[in-house]
């Protein structure tokens, strides 16, 4: 992870570098730094902790200079201290890095043997030293970079500033994304285009293995074999204005509230609401597919789990699903011609991308449900299935999740129709049900106040269990993930039927048990599990509808009542209360909701 930025400008850059880093904080936020050339000399400012600490440093000790690089860090090698913060400097070279240099130990040993003195515990510092040694031996910056890159193993995006070179920034990309921005007499580098949105919307994405030489006139790009290459210039819609918090206290609150709109946009893209049809997704022939494999991480994985239920039930299409970090190492036997679907908000998650590449090698057709259309996963897929959630800033995914669910539900209906497992009337019923989701989500949003009260009552718990069956099971998993990552309360999601195989041992009056159970064909089974919890004094928080409450056979400690709805769409709507419960519990606990400790939004390391 980590965010990197570079500006080759005509006016002082320090403030602009920090503004850009703010847009990249989703990639990491445990320390930050910038370096500029002041009168030809390297100067640097770094600070542990959030970007505001660096901002304060910059206000106290302003950096001049019209060329510079910056970094916001998510620590991998070496703790999140000022000493380990980027940029790292050796000799005339300053480097910022996103990724991991896997062979840094052997490189470091060799450099130390050659007399290099290291200042940090990071893997990154070896890059600065390797470049510095090459420059000291008289090589040009360009040759020094080409040579250094060949010695590095692992994944990285790099931005490099060299003392004495007032019209030069160097960049390289292997495994981690990097965008070059072209302005008027200025050029820029950023981990994504959003970081550069205030400066330019003219973007060139470096491709795998590329490295680049920037001056104020433009960029020259070389491929992994050092051959000059042309990469397309993209003129992006500027989304700069979309990443403001507005009147909300947190991005997460804003993003939860946006769900009726963004789900509506996403559904309208995949469904013909007037005709009551699911649009056949271009490039996907579900009738010809025998199996689907899905891989994703975190919340996106839970969306995939719900998708599995939908594809299997509606389209009778078997789905294998695994977290991407296991999938890629499982050596899954895949029949050539099969379909693999990858789900990712960022489109940059390292394990998901590696799984995609594994499936490509195995001759699969690759489809990606992604929120960032310019991301690596989108660019490496045969079929891009966009979620139209807009930029998601809160580290905990909310609107991207419900949009992923909306895409998968629409696809499952299209697959069912293509495979003849539902008729036109059933397709119409399902599409009409999906069309109701934005309205039902709005109704769920109206429960915020009462869910906040429940948050106040559970915030001191040290364990919380979430139970669900069928498509409510992944929602229970998602609820538990959200609560633990935001409020730091230990939480587990369990398939309700598994309760008696272990977690029931945890239950006493101090343990809130959130039961996600719309009144559907599985309700009675879940109700029995709820009785087992009640018999042991557990404090039940039941998320259900009127009928479910009437059939619960007990009075829960707390009830969150949602409107009645067709069971197929329930997981999308039931996601809202579990988001609110995690959000408000975290707010009471005073944790950093948008940037919880130790996490990052885009996980580009393995
Ligand atoms: C991180 C984020 C999660 C996200 C997961 C997968 O852990 O904090 O919110 O679900 O990565 O990210 P992706 O971008 O691939 O959906």
Coordinates of C-alpha atoms and ligand atoms in Angstrom, one line a residue:
X1 CA 0.0 0.0 0.0
X2 CA 1.3 3.5 0.8
X3 CA 0.5 6.5 -1.4
X4 CA 3.2 8.3 -3.5
X5 CA 3.1 11.6 -5.3
X6 CA 5.6 13.7 -7.3
X7 CA 5.4 17.2 -8.8
X8 CA 7.8 18.7 -11.3
X9 CA 6.4 22.2 -11.1
X10 CA 6.9 25.9 -11.8
X11 CA 5.8 27.1 -8.4
X12 CA 6.5 25.9 -4.8
X13 CA 5.3 22.3 -4.4
X14 CA 5.3 21.5 -0.7
X15 CA 1.7 22.5 0.0
X16 CA 0.5 20.8 -3.2
X17 CA 2.4 17.6 -2.3
X18 CA 0.6 17.5 1.1
X19 CA -2.8 18.2 -0.5
X20 CA -2.2 15.4 -2.9
X21 CA -1.2 13.1 -0.1
X22 CA -4.5 13.8 1.7
X23 CA -6.2 12.2 -1.3
X24 CA -4.0 9.2 -0.9
X25 CA -4.4 8.7 2.8
X26 CA -6.7 5.8 2.1
X27 CA -3.6 3.8 1.1
X28 CA -1.9 4.3 4.5
X29 CA -1.7 6.8 7.3
X30 CA 0.8 5.8 9.9
X31 CA 3.5 8.4 8.9
X32 CA 4.2 10.7 6.0
X33 CA 6.9 12.8 4.4
X34 CA 8.0 15.1 1.5
X35 CA 11.3 16.0 -0.1
X36 CA 12.0 18.9 -2.4
X37 CA 15.0 20.5 -4.1
X38 CA 15.8 23.9 -2.6
X39 CA 18.4 25.7 -4.6
X40 CA 19.5 22.4 -6.0
X41 CA 19.8 20.8 -2.5
X42 CA 17.7 18.0 -1.2
X43 CA 15.5 19.0 1.8
X44 CA 13.1 16.7 3.6
X45 CA 10.3 16.8 6.2
X46 CA 8.9 13.7 7.8
X47 CA 6.5 13.0 10.7
X48 CA 5.1 9.9 12.4
X49 CA 1.3 9.6 12.7
X50 CA -1.4 11.1 10.6
X51 CA -0.8 13.6 7.8
X52 CA -1.8 16.5 10.0
X53 CA 1.5 16.0 11.9
X54 CA 3.4 16.5 8.7
X55 CA 1.2 19.5 7.9
X56 CA 2.1 21.0 11.2
X57 CA 5.8 20.4 10.6
X58 CA 5.5 22.0 7.1
X59 CA 3.8 25.0 8.6
X60 CA 6.6 25.4 11.2
X61 CA 9.5 24.7 8.8
X62 CA 8.2 25.6 5.3
X63 CA 10.1 23.8 2.4
X64 CA 10.7 25.8 -0.7
X65 CA 11.4 24.2 -4.0
X66 CA 9.4 23.7 -7.2
X67 CA 10.1 20.0 -7.6
X68 CA 9.4 17.3 -5.0
X69 CA 8.0 13.9 -4.0
X70 CA 5.8 12.8 -1.1
X71 CA 4.6 9.7 0.7
X72 CA 1.9 8.5 3.1
X73 CA 2.9 5.2 4.7
X74 CA 1.4 1.9 5.8
X75 CA 4.3 0.2 7.5
X76 CA 5.6 -3.2 6.3
X77 CA 9.3 -3.2 7.2
X78 CA 10.1 -1.1 10.2
X79 CA 7.7 0.5 12.7
X80 CA 5.7 3.7 11.9
X81 CA 8.4 6.1 13.2
X82 CA 9.8 9.3 11.7
X83 CA 13.1 7.5 11.0
X84 CA 11.3 4.9 8.9
X85 CA 9.0 7.5 7.1
X86 CA 9.7 8.1 3.4
X87 CA 11.3 9.8 1.5
X88 CA 14.5 7.8 2.1
X89 CA 17.7 9.5 1.2
X90 CA 21.1 8.2 0.2
X91 CA 23.7 10.6 -1.3
X92 CA 22.0 12.7 -3.9
X93 CA 18.9 10.4 -4.1
X94 CA 15.5 10.6 -2.4
X95 CA 13.0 7.8 -3.0
X96 CA 9.4 7.2 -2.1
X97 CA 8.1 3.6 -2.5
X98 CA 4.9 1.7 -2.4
X99 CA 5.2 -2.1 -2.2
X100 CA 7.8 -4.6 -0.8
X101 CA 11.4 -5.3 -2.0
X102 CA 11.6 -9.0 -1.2
X103 CA 15.3 -9.4 -1.6
X104 CA 16.2 -6.3 0.4
X105 CA 18.2 -8.2 3.0
X106 CA 20.7 -9.6 0.6
X107 CA 20.9 -6.2 -1.1
X108 CA 21.4 -4.4 2.2
X109 CA 24.1 -6.8 3.3
X110 CA 26.0 -6.2 0.1
X111 CA 25.6 -2.4 0.3
X112 CA 26.7 -2.4 4.0
X113 CA 29.8 -4.5 2.9
X114 CA 30.5 -1.8 0.4
X115 CA 30.4 0.9 3.1
X116 CA 26.8 2.1 3.0
X117 CA 25.3 3.4 6.2
X118 CA 21.6 2.8 6.7
X119 CA 19.4 5.1 8.7
X120 CA 16.1 3.2 8.7
X121 CA 14.7 -0.4 9.1
X122 CA 12.9 -0.2 5.8
X123 CA 13.3 -2.3 2.7
X124 CA 13.0 1.0 0.7
X125 CA 16.3 2.5 1.7
X126 CA 18.2 -0.1 -0.4
X127 CA 16.8 1.5 -3.5
X128 CA 18.2 5.0 -2.6
X129 CA 21.6 3.4 -1.9
X130 CA 21.7 1.4 -5.1
X131 CA 20.9 4.5 -7.1
X132 CA 23.4 6.5 -5.2
X133 CA 26.2 4.0 -5.7
X134 CA 25.4 3.9 -9.5
X135 CA 25.4 7.7 -9.7
X136 CA 28.6 8.0 -7.8
X137 CA 30.1 5.6 -10.3
X138 CA 29.3 8.2 -13.0
X139 CA 26.2 6.7 -14.5
X140 CA 23.4 8.9 -15.8
X141 CA 20.2 8.9 -13.6
X142 CA 18.4 7.0 -16.4
X143 CA 21.0 4.2 -16.6
X144 CA 21.3 4.1 -12.8
X145 CA 17.5 3.4 -12.6
X146 CA 17.5 0.9 -15.3
X147 CA 20.3 -1.0 -13.7
X148 CA 18.8 -0.8 -10.2
X149 CA 15.4 -2.0 -11.2
X150 CA 17.0 -5.2 -12.5
X151 CA 18.3 -6.0 -9.1
X152 CA 15.0 -5.6 -7.2
X153 CA 12.6 -8.4 -6.6
X154 CA 9.1 -7.8 -5.4
X155 CA 6.3 -5.3 -6.0
X156 CA 6.8 -1.6 -6.1
X157 CA 5.9 1.8 -7.4
X158 CA 8.7 4.4 -7.1
X159 CA 9.2 8.1 -7.4
X160 CA 12.7 9.4 -7.3
X161 CA 14.2 12.9 -6.9
X162 CA 17.9 13.5 -7.5
X163 CA 19.9 16.4 -6.1
X164 CA 21.3 18.6 -8.9
X165 CA 18.6 17.5 -11.4
X166 CA 16.1 20.4 -11.4
X167 CA 14.2 19.1 -14.4
X168 CA 13.9 15.4 -13.7
X169 CA 11.7 12.9 -11.8
X170 CA 12.1 9.2 -12.2
X171 CA 9.4 6.6 -11.8
X172 CA 8.9 2.9 -12.0
X173 CA 6.1 0.5 -11.7
X174 CA 6.1 -3.3 -11.0
X175 CA 3.0 -4.7 -9.3
X176 CA 1.9 -1.4 -7.7
X177 CA -0.1 1.2 -9.7
X178 CA 1.4 4.5 -10.8
X179 CA -0.1 7.3 -12.9
X180 CA 1.7 10.2 -14.7
X181 CA -0.2 13.4 -15.0
X182 CA 0.6 15.9 -17.7
X183 CA -0.1 19.6 -17.0
X184 CA 0.8 22.9 -18.5
X185 CA 4.5 23.0 -18.3
X186 CA 4.4 20.7 -15.2
X187 CA 4.3 17.0 -14.8
X188 CA 3.1 14.9 -11.9
X189 CA 3.2 11.4 -10.5
X190 CA 0.6 9.7 -8.3
X191 CA -0.5 6.3 -7.0
X192 CA -3.8 7.1 -8.6
X193 CA -5.4 9.8 -10.7
X194 CA -7.5 11.1 -7.8
X195 CA -4.3 12.3 -6.2
X196 CA -3.6 14.4 -9.3
X197 CA -7.2 15.6 -9.9
X198 CA -6.5 19.2 -8.6
X199 CA -3.7 19.6 -11.1
X200 CA -4.7 17.7 -14.3
X201 CA -7.1 15.2 -15.7
X202 CA -4.6 14.2 -18.5
X203 CA -3.2 10.9 -17.3
X204 CA -0.9 8.2 -18.6
X205 CA -0.9 4.9 -16.6
X206 CA 2.4 3.1 -16.4
X207 CA 2.0 -0.6 -17.3
X208 CA 3.5 -3.5 -15.5
X209 CA 7.3 -3.3 -15.6
X210 CA 7.4 0.2 -17.0
X211 CA 9.8 2.9 -15.8
X212 CA 9.6 6.6 -16.8
X213 CA 11.7 9.8 -17.1
X214 CA 9.7 13.0 -16.5
X215 CA 10.7 16.5 -17.3
X216 CA 8.5 19.6 -17.5
X217 CA 7.7 19.0 -21.1
X218 CA 6.4 15.5 -20.6
X219 CA 7.3 11.9 -20.0
X220 CA 9.4 9.2 -21.7
X221 CA 8.4 5.7 -20.9
X222 CA 10.4 2.5 -21.1
X223 CA 9.2 -1.1 -20.7
X224 CA 10.8 -3.8 -18.6
X225 CA 13.4 -4.5 -21.4
X226 CA 14.3 -0.8 -21.5
X227 CA 12.7 -0.2 -24.9
X228 CA 10.9 3.2 -25.3
X229 CA 7.2 2.6 -25.4
X230 CA 4.1 4.7 -26.0
X231 CA 1.2 4.4 -23.4
X232 CA -2.2 5.9 -24.2
X233 CA -3.1 9.3 -22.8
X234 CA -6.4 9.2 -21.0
X235 CA -8.5 12.3 -20.3
X236 CA -10.5 11.6 -17.2
X237 CA -13.6 13.1 -15.9
X238 CA -12.4 15.1 -13.0
X239 CA -13.8 13.5 -9.8
X240 CA -12.0 16.0 -7.6
X241 CA -15.2 17.4 -6.2
X242 CA -16.6 14.0 -5.3
X243 CA -14.2 13.4 -2.5
X244 CA -15.4 16.0 -0.1
X245 CA -17.1 15.1 3.3
X246 CA -19.9 17.7 2.9
X247 CA -21.8 18.1 6.1
X248 CA -21.1 14.6 7.4
X249 CA -19.0 13.9 10.4
X250 CA -17.2 11.1 8.6
X251 CA -16.8 9.9 5.1
X252 CA -18.2 6.6 6.2
X253 CA -21.5 8.3 7.3
X254 CA -21.7 10.1 4.0
X255 CA -21.0 6.9 2.1
X256 CA -23.7 5.0 4.0
X257 CA -26.2 7.7 3.2
X258 CA -25.3 7.7 -0.5
X259 CA -26.4 4.1 -0.9
X260 CA -29.9 4.6 -2.3
X261 CA -28.5 6.7 -5.1
X262 CA -25.5 4.7 -6.0
X263 CA -27.3 1.4 -5.8
X264 CA -29.9 2.9 -8.0
X265 CA -27.3 4.0 -10.6
X266 CA -25.7 0.6 -10.5
X267 CA -28.9 -1.3 -10.9
X268 CA -30.0 0.9 -13.8
X269 CA -26.7 0.0 -15.6
X270 CA -27.4 -3.8 -15.4
X271 CA -31.2 -3.9 -15.5
X272 CA -33.8 -2.7 -18.0
X273 CA -36.2 -1.6 -15.3
X274 CA -38.9 -0.5 -17.8
X275 CA -39.0 -3.9 -19.5
X276 CA -38.4 -5.9 -16.3
X277 CA -35.3 -7.6 -17.9
X278 CA -31.7 -8.1 -16.8
X279 CA -29.4 -6.8 -19.6
X280 CA -27.2 -9.5 -21.0
X281 CA -23.7 -8.5 -19.9
X282 CA -21.6 -7.9 -23.0
X283 CA -18.8 -10.5 -23.4
X284 CA -20.3 -13.0 -20.9
X285 CA -22.1 -16.1 -22.1
X286 CA -23.5 -17.7 -19.0
X287 CA -25.2 -20.4 -21.0
X288 CA -21.8 -21.8 -22.1
X289 CA -20.3 -21.7 -18.6
X290 CA -20.1 -24.8 -16.4
X291 CA -18.6 -23.4 -13.3
X292 CA -17.6 -20.0 -12.0
X293 CA -14.7 -19.3 -9.6
X294 CA -14.8 -16.1 -7.5
X295 CA -11.9 -14.6 -5.5
X296 CA -11.8 -11.4 -3.5
X297 CA -10.6 -10.0 -0.1
X298 CA -12.3 -8.6 2.9
X299 CA -15.7 -7.1 2.4
X300 CA -15.6 -7.8 -1.4
X301 CA -15.2 -11.5 -0.5
X302 CA -18.4 -11.4 1.5
X303 CA -20.2 -9.9 -1.5
X304 CA -18.9 -12.8 -3.5
X305 CA -20.2 -15.3 -0.9
X306 CA -23.7 -13.8 -1.3
X307 CA -23.2 -14.0 -5.1
X308 CA -22.5 -17.7 -4.8
X309 CA -25.9 -18.3 -3.2
X310 CA -27.6 -16.3 -5.9
X311 CA -25.8 -17.9 -8.8
X312 CA -26.3 -21.4 -7.5
X313 CA -30.0 -20.9 -6.5
X314 CA -31.2 -18.9 -9.4
X315 CA -29.0 -20.0 -12.3
X316 CA -28.0 -23.4 -11.0
X317 CA -24.5 -22.4 -11.8
X318 CA -21.9 -23.9 -9.4
X319 CA -19.5 -21.4 -7.8
X320 CA -16.2 -21.9 -6.2
X321 CA -15.2 -19.1 -3.9
X322 CA -12.2 -18.4 -1.8
X323 CA -10.4 -15.4 -0.3
X324 CA -7.9 -14.4 -2.9
X325 CA -4.9 -14.9 -0.5
X326 CA -5.8 -18.6 -0.3
X327 CA -7.2 -19.0 -3.8
X328 CA -3.9 -18.0 -5.5
X329 CA -1.9 -20.7 -3.6
X330 CA -4.5 -23.5 -3.6
X331 CA -3.4 -24.6 -7.1
X332 CA -7.1 -24.8 -8.1
X333 CA -7.5 -27.1 -11.1
X334 CA -9.4 -25.0 -13.7
X335 CA -10.8 -26.2 -16.9
X336 CA -9.8 -23.9 -19.8
X337 CA -12.7 -21.8 -21.0
X338 CA -14.2 -21.4 -17.5
X339 CA -15.2 -18.1 -16.0
X340 CA -13.5 -16.3 -13.1
X341 CA -14.9 -13.3 -11.4
X342 CA -12.8 -11.0 -9.2
X343 CA -14.5 -8.5 -6.9
X344 CA -12.6 -5.4 -5.7
X345 CA -13.5 -1.9 -4.8
X346 CA -10.0 -0.5 -5.5
X347 CA -9.1 -2.9 -8.3
X348 CA -5.6 -2.9 -6.9
X349 CA -5.6 -5.5 -4.1
X350 CA -2.4 -7.5 -4.5
X351 CA -3.8 -11.0 -3.7
X352 CA -6.9 -10.5 -5.9
X353 CA -4.7 -9.3 -8.8
X354 CA -2.4 -12.3 -8.3
X355 CA -5.4 -14.7 -8.4
X356 CA -6.6 -13.0 -11.6
X357 CA -3.2 -13.6 -13.2
X358 CA -3.3 -17.3 -12.0
X359 CA -6.7 -17.7 -13.7
X360 CA -5.6 -16.0 -16.9
X361 CA -2.6 -18.4 -17.1
X362 CA -5.2 -21.2 -16.7
X363 CA -7.1 -20.0 -19.7
X364 CA -10.1 -18.6 -17.9
X365 CA -12.3 -15.8 -19.1
X366 CA -11.7 -12.9 -16.6
X367 CA -14.5 -10.7 -15.4
X368 CA -14.0 -8.0 -12.7
X369 CA -16.6 -6.3 -10.5
X370 CA -14.6 -3.1 -9.7
X371 CA -15.3 0.4 -8.5
X372 CA -12.2 2.1 -10.0
X373 CA -12.5 1.6 -13.8
X374 CA -8.9 2.7 -14.4
X375 CA -7.5 0.2 -11.9
X376 CA -5.1 -2.6 -12.7
X377 CA -7.7 -5.3 -12.2
X378 CA -10.1 -3.5 -14.5
X379 CA -7.4 -3.1 -17.1
X380 CA -6.3 -6.8 -16.9
X381 CA -9.8 -8.2 -17.3
X382 CA -11.7 -9.3 -20.4
X383 CA -15.0 -8.0 -19.1
X384 CA -15.3 -5.1 -16.7
X385 CA -18.4 -5.0 -14.6
X386 CA -18.4 -1.6 -12.9
X387 CA -19.9 -0.7 -9.6
X388 CA -21.1 2.9 -9.8
X389 CA -20.5 3.7 -6.2
X390 CA -18.2 6.7 -6.9
X391 CA -15.0 7.3 -4.9
X392 CA -15.1 5.5 -1.5
X393 CA -12.9 7.1 1.1
X394 CA -13.8 5.5 4.4
X395 CA -11.5 2.6 4.9
X396 CA -14.4 0.3 5.8
X397 CA -16.3 -0.5 2.6
X398 CA -20.0 0.3 2.7
X399 CA -21.5 1.7 -0.5
X400 CA -19.0 -0.3 -2.7
X401 CA -20.2 -3.5 -0.9
X402 CA -23.9 -2.9 -1.6
X403 CA -23.1 -1.9 -5.2
X404 CA -21.1 -5.1 -5.6
X405 CA -24.1 -7.0 -4.3
X406 CA -26.3 -5.2 -6.8
X407 CA -24.1 -6.1 -9.7
X408 CA -23.9 -9.8 -8.6
X409 CA -27.7 -10.0 -8.1
X410 CA -28.3 -8.5 -11.6
X411 CA -25.7 -10.9 -13.1
X412 CA -27.3 -13.9 -11.4
X413 CA -30.7 -13.0 -12.9
X414 CA -29.1 -12.6 -16.3
X415 CA -27.3 -15.9 -15.9
X416 CA -30.5 -17.6 -14.8
X417 CA -32.4 -16.3 -17.8
X418 CA -29.5 -17.3 -20.2
X419 CA -29.4 -20.8 -18.7
X420 CA -33.2 -21.2 -18.8
X421 CA -33.5 -21.8 -15.1
X422 CA -36.1 -19.0 -14.8
X423 CA -38.8 -17.8 -17.2
X424 CA -39.6 -14.3 -18.3
X425 CA -42.2 -13.9 -15.6
X426 CA -39.7 -14.9 -12.9
X427 CA -37.1 -12.6 -14.4
X428 CA -39.6 -9.7 -14.3
X429 CA -40.5 -10.5 -10.6
X430 CA -36.8 -10.5 -9.7
X431 CA -36.0 -7.3 -11.6
X432 CA -39.0 -5.6 -10.0
X433 CA -37.8 -6.7 -6.6
X434 CA -34.3 -5.3 -7.3
X435 CA -35.8 -2.1 -8.5
X436 CA -37.3 -1.7 -4.9
X437 CA -33.9 -1.9 -3.3
X438 CA -33.0 1.9 -3.3
X439 CA -36.4 2.7 -1.6
X440 CA -35.9 -0.1 1.0
X441 CA -32.4 1.1 1.7
X442 CA -33.7 4.6 2.3
X443 CA -36.2 3.1 4.8
X444 CA -33.3 1.2 6.5
X445 CA -31.4 4.5 6.7
X446 CA -34.2 6.0 8.7
X447 CA -33.4 3.6 11.5
X448 CA -30.1 5.3 12.1
X449 CA -31.2 7.0 15.4
X450 CA -32.4 3.8 17.0
X451 CA -29.4 1.8 15.9
X452 CA -27.1 4.5 17.3
X453 CA -28.9 3.9 20.7
X454 CA -28.1 0.2 20.5
X455 CA -24.5 1.1 19.7
X456 CA -24.4 3.1 22.9
X457 CA -25.7 0.1 24.8
X458 CA -23.2 -2.5 23.5
X459 CA -20.1 -0.3 23.2
X460 CA -18.5 -1.8 26.3
X461 CA -18.9 -5.4 25.3
X462 CA -15.6 -7.3 24.8
X463 CA -17.1 -9.9 22.4
X464 CA -20.0 -9.7 20.0
X465 CA -21.4 -12.6 17.9
X466 CA -23.2 -12.3 14.6
X467 CA -25.3 -15.1 13.3
X468 CA -27.1 -15.7 10.0
X469 CA -28.1 -18.5 7.7
X470 CA -28.2 -18.6 3.9
X471 CA -27.5 -15.2 2.3
X472 CA -27.8 -13.7 5.8
X473 CA -24.6 -15.6 6.8
X474 CA -22.3 -13.4 4.7
X475 CA -24.1 -10.4 6.1
X476 CA -23.3 -11.7 9.6
X477 CA -19.7 -12.1 8.6
X478 CA -19.6 -8.5 7.2
X479 CA -21.3 -7.1 10.3
X480 CA -18.7 -8.7 12.6
X481 CA -15.8 -7.5 10.3
X482 CA -17.2 -4.0 10.4
X483 CA -17.6 -3.9 14.2
X484 CA -14.1 -5.2 14.9
X485 CA -12.3 -3.1 12.4
X486 CA -14.1 0.1 13.5
X487 CA -14.7 -0.2 17.2
X488 CA -11.9 -2.6 18.1
X489 CA -14.4 -4.9 19.8
X490 CA -13.8 -8.5 19.2
X491 CA -16.6 -9.9 16.9
X492 CA -17.2 -13.1 15.1
X493 CA -19.6 -13.9 12.3
X494 CA -21.0 -17.4 12.3
X495 CA -23.3 -19.6 10.3
X496 CA -26.2 -19.9 12.7
X497 CA -26.2 -23.7 12.4
X498 CA -22.5 -23.8 13.5
X499 CA -23.3 -22.0 16.8
X500 CA -23.5 -25.3 18.7
X501 CA -20.2 -26.5 17.4
X502 CA -18.2 -24.0 19.3
X503 CA -19.2 -20.3 19.8
X504 CA -22.1 -21.2 22.1
X505 CA -19.4 -21.8 24.7
X506 CA -18.7 -18.0 24.7
X507 CA -22.3 -17.0 25.5
X508 CA -23.3 -15.4 28.7
X509 CA -25.2 -12.3 29.7
X510 CA -22.3 -10.0 28.7
X511 CA -22.2 -11.2 25.1
X512 CA -24.5 -9.4 22.6
X513 CA -25.6 -11.7 19.8
X514 CA -26.7 -10.0 16.6
X515 CA -29.0 -12.3 14.7
X516 CA -29.6 -11.3 11.0
X517 CA -32.8 -13.1 10.1
X518 CA -35.4 -11.8 7.7
X519 CA -38.6 -13.9 7.7
X520 CA -37.7 -16.3 5.0
X521 CA -37.7 -20.1 4.4
X522 CA -34.7 -20.5 6.9
X523 CA -36.2 -18.3 9.6
X524 CA -37.5 -21.1 11.8
X525 CA -34.1 -22.8 11.9
X526 CA -32.4 -19.6 12.9
X527 CA -35.1 -18.9 15.5
X528 CA -34.1 -22.3 17.1
X529 CA -30.5 -21.1 17.3
X530 CA -31.7 -17.9 18.9
X531 CA -33.5 -19.9 21.5
X532 CA -30.3 -21.7 22.3
X533 CA -28.6 -18.3 22.8
X534 CA -31.5 -17.1 25.0
X535 CA -31.4 -20.2 27.1
X536 CA -27.8 -19.3 28.0
X537 CA -28.5 -15.7 28.9
X538 CA -27.2 -14.2 25.7
X539 CA -28.4 -10.7 24.8
X540 CA -30.1 -10.9 21.5
X541 CA -30.2 -8.1 18.9
X542 CA -32.6 -9.3 16.3
X543 CA -32.5 -7.8 12.8
X544 CA -35.7 -8.9 11.1
X545 CA -39.1 -7.8 9.9
X546 CA -42.6 -7.8 11.6
X547 CA -43.3 -11.4 10.7
X548 CA -39.9 -12.5 11.9
X549 CA -40.5 -10.7 15.3
X550 CA -43.9 -12.3 15.5
X551 CA -42.4 -15.8 14.9
X552 CA -39.3 -15.3 17.0
X553 CA -40.8 -17.1 20.1
X554 CA -39.0 -14.7 22.5
X555 CA -38.6 -11.0 23.2
X556 CA -35.1 -10.0 22.0
X557 CA -33.2 -7.4 24.1
X558 CA -33.1 -5.2 21.0
X559 CA -35.0 -5.4 17.7
X560 CA -34.1 -3.7 14.5
X561 CA -37.2 -3.9 12.3
X562 CA -36.9 -3.7 8.5
X563 CA -39.8 -3.7 6.0
X564 CA -40.9 -6.9 4.5
X565 CA -39.2 -7.7 1.2
X566 CA -38.6 -10.5 -1.2
X567 CA -35.8 -12.8 0.2
X568 CA -33.6 -12.4 -2.8
X569 CA -32.9 -8.8 -2.2
X570 CA -32.7 -9.0 1.6
X571 CA -28.9 -9.2 1.9
X572 CA -28.5 -5.8 0.2
X573 CA -30.9 -4.1 2.5
X574 CA -29.8 -5.9 5.7
X575 CA -26.3 -4.7 5.1
X576 CA -27.4 -1.2 6.2
X577 CA -28.2 -1.9 9.9
X578 CA -24.9 -3.8 10.4
X579 CA -23.0 -0.9 8.9
X580 CA -24.8 1.6 11.2
X581 CA -24.3 -0.6 14.3
X582 CA -20.5 -0.8 13.7
X583 CA -20.3 2.9 12.8
X584 CA -22.2 4.2 15.9
X585 CA -20.5 1.8 18.3
X586 CA -17.2 3.1 17.0
X587 CA -18.3 6.7 17.3
X588 CA -19.2 6.1 21.0
X589 CA -15.8 4.4 21.5
X590 CA -14.1 7.4 20.0
X591 CA -12.1 5.5 17.5
X592 CA -11.0 6.9 14.1
X593 CA -13.9 5.7 12.0
X594 CA -12.6 6.7 8.6
X595 CA -9.0 5.5 9.3
X596 CA -9.0 2.7 11.9
X597 CA -5.7 1.8 13.3
X598 CA -3.4 -0.6 11.4
X599 CA -5.7 -0.7 8.3
X600 CA -5.5 0.7 4.9
X601 CA -8.1 0.9 2.2
X602 CA -6.1 -0.3 -0.7
X603 CA -4.0 -3.3 0.2
X604 CA -1.3 -3.6 -2.5
X605 CA 1.0 -5.8 -0.4
X606 CA 0.6 -9.6 -0.1
Ligands
LIG1 C1 -9.1 -3.6 2.7 C2 -10.3 -2.6 3.0 C3 -11.6 -3.4 2.9 C4 -11.7 -4.1 1.6 C5 -10.6 -5.0 1.3 C6 -10.5 -5.5 -0.2 O1 -9.0 -4.5 3.8 O2 -10.1 -2.0 4.3 O3 -12.7 -2.4 3.0 O4 -12.9 -4.8 1.6 O5 -9.3 -4.3 1.5 O6 -10.3 -4.4 -1.0 P1 -10.8 -4.2 -2.5 O7 -10.3 -2.9 -2.9 O8 -10.1 -5.3 -3.2 O9 -12.3 -4.4 -2.5

